[in-house]
Tab-separated table of C-alpha atoms in Angstrom:
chain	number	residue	atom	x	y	z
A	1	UNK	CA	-11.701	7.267	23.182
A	2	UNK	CA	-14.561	7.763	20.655
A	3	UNK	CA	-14.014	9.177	17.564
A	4	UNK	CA	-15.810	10.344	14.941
A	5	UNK	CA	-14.457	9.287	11.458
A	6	UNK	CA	-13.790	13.034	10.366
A	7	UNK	CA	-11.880	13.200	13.438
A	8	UNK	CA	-9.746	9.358	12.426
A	9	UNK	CA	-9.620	10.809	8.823
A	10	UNK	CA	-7.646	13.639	10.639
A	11	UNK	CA	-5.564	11.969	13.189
A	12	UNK	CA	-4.652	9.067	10.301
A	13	UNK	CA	-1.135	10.772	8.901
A	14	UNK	CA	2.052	8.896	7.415
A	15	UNK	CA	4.165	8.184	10.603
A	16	UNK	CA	7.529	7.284	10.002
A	17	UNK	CA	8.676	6.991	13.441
A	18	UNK	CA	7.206	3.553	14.662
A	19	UNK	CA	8.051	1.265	17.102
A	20	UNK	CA	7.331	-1.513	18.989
A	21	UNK	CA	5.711	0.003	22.055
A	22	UNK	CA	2.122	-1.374	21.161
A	23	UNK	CA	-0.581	-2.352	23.964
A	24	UNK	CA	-2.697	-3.957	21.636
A	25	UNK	CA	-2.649	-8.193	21.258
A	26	UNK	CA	-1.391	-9.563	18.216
A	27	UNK	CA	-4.162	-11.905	18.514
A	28	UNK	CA	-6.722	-8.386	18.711
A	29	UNK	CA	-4.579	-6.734	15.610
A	30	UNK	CA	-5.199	-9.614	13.935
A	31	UNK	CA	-8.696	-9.935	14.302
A	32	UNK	CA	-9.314	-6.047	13.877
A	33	UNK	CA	-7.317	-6.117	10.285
A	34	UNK	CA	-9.225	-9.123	9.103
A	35	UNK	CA	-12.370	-7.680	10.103
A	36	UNK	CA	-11.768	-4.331	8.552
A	37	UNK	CA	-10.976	-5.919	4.875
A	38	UNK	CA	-14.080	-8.469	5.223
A	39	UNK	CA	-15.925	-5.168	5.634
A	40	UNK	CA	-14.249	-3.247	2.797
A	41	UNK	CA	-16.832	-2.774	-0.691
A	42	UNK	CA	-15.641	-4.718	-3.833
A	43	UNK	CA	-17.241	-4.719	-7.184
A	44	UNK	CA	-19.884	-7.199	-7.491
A	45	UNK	CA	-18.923	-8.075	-3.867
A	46	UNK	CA	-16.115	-9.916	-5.485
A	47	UNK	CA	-14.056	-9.624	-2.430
A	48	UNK	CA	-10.706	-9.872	-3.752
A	49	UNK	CA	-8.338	-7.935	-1.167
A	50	UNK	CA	-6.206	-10.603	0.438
A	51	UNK	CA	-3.844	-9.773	3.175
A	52	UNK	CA	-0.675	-11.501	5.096
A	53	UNK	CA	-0.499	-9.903	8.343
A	54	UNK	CA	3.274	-10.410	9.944
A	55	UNK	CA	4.311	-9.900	13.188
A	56	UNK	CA	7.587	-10.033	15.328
A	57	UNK	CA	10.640	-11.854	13.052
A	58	UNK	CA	7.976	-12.441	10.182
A	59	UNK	CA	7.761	-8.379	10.063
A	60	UNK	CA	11.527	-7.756	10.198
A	61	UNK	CA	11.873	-10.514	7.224
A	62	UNK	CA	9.762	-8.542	5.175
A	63	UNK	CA	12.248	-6.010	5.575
A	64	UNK	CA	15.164	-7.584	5.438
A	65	UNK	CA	13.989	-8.839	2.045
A	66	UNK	CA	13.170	-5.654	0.664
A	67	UNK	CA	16.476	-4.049	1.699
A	68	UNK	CA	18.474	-6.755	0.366
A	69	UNK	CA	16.697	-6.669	-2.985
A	70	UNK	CA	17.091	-2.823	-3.347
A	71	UNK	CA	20.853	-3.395	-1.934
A	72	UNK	CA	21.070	-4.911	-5.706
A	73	UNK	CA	20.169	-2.000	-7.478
A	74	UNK	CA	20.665	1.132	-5.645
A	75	UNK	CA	23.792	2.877	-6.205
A	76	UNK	CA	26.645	2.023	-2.919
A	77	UNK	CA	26.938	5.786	-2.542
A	78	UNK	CA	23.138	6.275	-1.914
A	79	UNK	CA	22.315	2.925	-0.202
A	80	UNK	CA	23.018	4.203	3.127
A	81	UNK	CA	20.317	6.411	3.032
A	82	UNK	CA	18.063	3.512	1.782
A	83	UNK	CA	18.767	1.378	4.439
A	84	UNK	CA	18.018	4.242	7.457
A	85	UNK	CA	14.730	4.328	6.160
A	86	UNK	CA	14.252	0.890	6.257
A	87	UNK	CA	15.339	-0.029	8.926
A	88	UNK	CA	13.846	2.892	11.019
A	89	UNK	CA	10.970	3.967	9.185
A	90	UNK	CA	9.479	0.434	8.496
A	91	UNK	CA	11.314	-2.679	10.429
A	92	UNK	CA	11.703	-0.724	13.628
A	93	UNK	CA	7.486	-1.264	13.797
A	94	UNK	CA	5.226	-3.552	15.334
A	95	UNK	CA	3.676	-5.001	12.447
A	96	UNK	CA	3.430	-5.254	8.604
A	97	UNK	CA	0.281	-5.763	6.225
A	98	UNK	CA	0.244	-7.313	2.763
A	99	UNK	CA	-2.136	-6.069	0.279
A	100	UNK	CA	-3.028	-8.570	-2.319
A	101	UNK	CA	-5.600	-8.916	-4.962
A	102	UNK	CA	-6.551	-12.052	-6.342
A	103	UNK	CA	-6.003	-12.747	-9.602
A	104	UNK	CA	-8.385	-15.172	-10.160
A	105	UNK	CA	-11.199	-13.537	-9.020
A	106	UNK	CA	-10.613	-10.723	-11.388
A	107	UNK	CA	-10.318	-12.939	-14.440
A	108	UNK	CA	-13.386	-15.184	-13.299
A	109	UNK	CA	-15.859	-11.749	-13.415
A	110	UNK	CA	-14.128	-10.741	-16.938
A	111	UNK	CA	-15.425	-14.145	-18.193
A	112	UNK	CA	-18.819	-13.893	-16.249
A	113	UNK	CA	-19.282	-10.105	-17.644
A	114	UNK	CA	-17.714	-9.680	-20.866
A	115	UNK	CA	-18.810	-6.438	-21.292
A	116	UNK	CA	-16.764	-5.168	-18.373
A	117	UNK	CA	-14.058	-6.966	-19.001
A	118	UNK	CA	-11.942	-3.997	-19.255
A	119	UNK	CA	-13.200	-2.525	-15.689
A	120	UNK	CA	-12.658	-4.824	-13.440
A	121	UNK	CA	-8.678	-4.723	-13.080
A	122	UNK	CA	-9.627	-1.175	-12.783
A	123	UNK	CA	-12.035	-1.882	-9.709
A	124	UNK	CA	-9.988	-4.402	-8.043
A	125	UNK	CA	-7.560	-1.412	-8.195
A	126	UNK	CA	-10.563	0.365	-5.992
A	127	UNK	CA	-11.189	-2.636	-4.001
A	128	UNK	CA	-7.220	-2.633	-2.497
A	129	UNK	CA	-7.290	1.079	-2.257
A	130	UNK	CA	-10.570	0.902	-0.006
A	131	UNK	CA	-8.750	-2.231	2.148
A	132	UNK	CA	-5.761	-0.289	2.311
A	133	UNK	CA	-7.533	3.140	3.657
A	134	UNK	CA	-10.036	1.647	5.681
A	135	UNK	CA	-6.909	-0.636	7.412
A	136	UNK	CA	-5.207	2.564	8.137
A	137	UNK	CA	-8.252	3.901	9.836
A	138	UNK	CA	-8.935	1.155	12.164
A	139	UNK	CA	-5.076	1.254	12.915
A	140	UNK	CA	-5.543	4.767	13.997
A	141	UNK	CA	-8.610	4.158	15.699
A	142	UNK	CA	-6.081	2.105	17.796
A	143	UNK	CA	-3.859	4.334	18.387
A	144	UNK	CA	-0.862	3.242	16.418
A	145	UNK	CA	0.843	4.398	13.074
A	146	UNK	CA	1.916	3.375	9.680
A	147	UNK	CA	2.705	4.256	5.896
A	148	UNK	CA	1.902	2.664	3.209
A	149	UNK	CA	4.390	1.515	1.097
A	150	UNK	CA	5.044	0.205	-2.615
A	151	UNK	CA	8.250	-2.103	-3.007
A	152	UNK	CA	6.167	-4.155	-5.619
A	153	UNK	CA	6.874	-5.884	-7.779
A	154	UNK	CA	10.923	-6.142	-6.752
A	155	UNK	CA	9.912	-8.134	-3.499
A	156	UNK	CA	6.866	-10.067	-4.797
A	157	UNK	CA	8.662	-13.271	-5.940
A	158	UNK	CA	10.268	-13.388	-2.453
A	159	UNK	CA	7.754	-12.272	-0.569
A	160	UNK	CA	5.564	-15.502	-2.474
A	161	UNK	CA	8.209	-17.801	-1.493
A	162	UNK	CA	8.479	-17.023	1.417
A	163	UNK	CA	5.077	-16.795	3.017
A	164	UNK	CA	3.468	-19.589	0.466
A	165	UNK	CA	1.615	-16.988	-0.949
A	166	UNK	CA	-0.602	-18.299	-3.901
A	167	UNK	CA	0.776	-17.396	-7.706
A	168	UNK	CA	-2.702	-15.468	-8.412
A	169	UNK	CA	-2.508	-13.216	-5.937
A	170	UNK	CA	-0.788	-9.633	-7.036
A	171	UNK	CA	0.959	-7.742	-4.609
A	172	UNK	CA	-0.096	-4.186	-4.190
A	173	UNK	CA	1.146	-3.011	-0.738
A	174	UNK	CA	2.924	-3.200	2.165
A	175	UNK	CA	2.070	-1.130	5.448
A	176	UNK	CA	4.132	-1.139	8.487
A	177	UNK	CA	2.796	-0.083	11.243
A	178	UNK	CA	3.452	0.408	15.449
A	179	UNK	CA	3.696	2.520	18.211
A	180	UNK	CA	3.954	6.525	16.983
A	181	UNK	CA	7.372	7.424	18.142
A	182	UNK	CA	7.556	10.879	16.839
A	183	UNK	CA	4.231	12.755	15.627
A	184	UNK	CA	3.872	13.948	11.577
A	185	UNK	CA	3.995	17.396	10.566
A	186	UNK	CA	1.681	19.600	9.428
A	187	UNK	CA	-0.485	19.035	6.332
A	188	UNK	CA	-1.173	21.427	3.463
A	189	UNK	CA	-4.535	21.481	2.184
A	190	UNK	CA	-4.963	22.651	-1.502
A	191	UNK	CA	-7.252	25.758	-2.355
A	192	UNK	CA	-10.761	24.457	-2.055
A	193	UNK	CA	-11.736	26.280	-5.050
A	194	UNK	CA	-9.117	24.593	-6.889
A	195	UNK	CA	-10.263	20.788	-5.885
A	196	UNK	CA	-14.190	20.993	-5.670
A	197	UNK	CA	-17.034	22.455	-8.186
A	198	UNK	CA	-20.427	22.209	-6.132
A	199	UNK	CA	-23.907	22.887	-7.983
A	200	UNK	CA	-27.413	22.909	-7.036
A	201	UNK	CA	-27.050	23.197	-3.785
């Protein structure tokens, strides 16, 4: 099906209802995700979005990790609660993606360009948020859903352990993602008025 990218911007909701019903090759996910980031701006073309894509037990680890860590500091009465949305909301998908930035790579262009020093932790900021929209795109484009999520930095030590994941890379992200079990509602949409000023036009 083609679609236009107004009409992926539209389609591309947070779906909490994934599964595992997927069509797509993990071999074809893979390559689509890594293509997708390679393709994503950076300042300077610094390129500093890194990604671990997990699949099958690797994807339900993440998970597992994340619920055990937040069994440690969520009170018993509301954990239950916690771990429903876990467990359905996140490890019942498909898939989960990484976001990282590189560390070193953002300290190398505050050396090279002193005079932006202070910017660039700010643009690598912009650099993830592009990888992490433009992912979610090209994961609609193929049909599945996901969230994105933010269980950094309680999981990051694990998560580095775990996967071998260099020390200079900063978590910033995690997106689960599968088959769309159950559609999202419907979106608001602020007054226009409110959220644009247009002039000369």
């Amino acid at each position: 099906m083609s679609n236009t990218f107004y009409d992926l911007q539209k389609q591309r909701r947070s779906i909490y209802s994934i599964g595992k019903n997927v069509n797509v090759s993990t071999e074809k996910l893979q390559e689509l995700i890594k293509k997708t980031i390679a393709e994503a701006p950076s300042a300077f073309n610094s390129q500093s979005s890194r990604a671990v894509i997990l699949f099958g037990e690797a994807h339900e680890q993440v998970w597992n990790i994340t619920l055990e860590t937040l069994r440690k500091i969520v009170p018993a009465e509301a954990f239950a609660a916690t771990e429903g949305k876990i467990n359905g909301a996140f490890k019942a998908g498909f898939g989960t993606v990484l976001f990282f930035e590189d560390q070193t790579v953002v300290e190398g262009l505050q050396k090279q360009f002193p005079a932006y020093a202070d910017n660039f932790p700010v643009w690598s900021e912009h650099s993830t948020g592009i990888a992490q929209y433009a992912t979610w795109l090209a994961l609609t484009e193929a049909g599945l859903g996901a969230t994105l999520q933010h269980y950094n930095p309680i999981i990051d030590a694990e998560v580095a352990q775990t996967w071998g994941v260099p020390s200079t890379w900063k978590l910033r992200a995690q997106m689960p993602f599968g088959s769309i079990e159950a559609e999202a509602g419907a979106k608001d949409y602020m007054n226009e008025d409110d959220r644009f000023k247009v002039f000369g036009a």
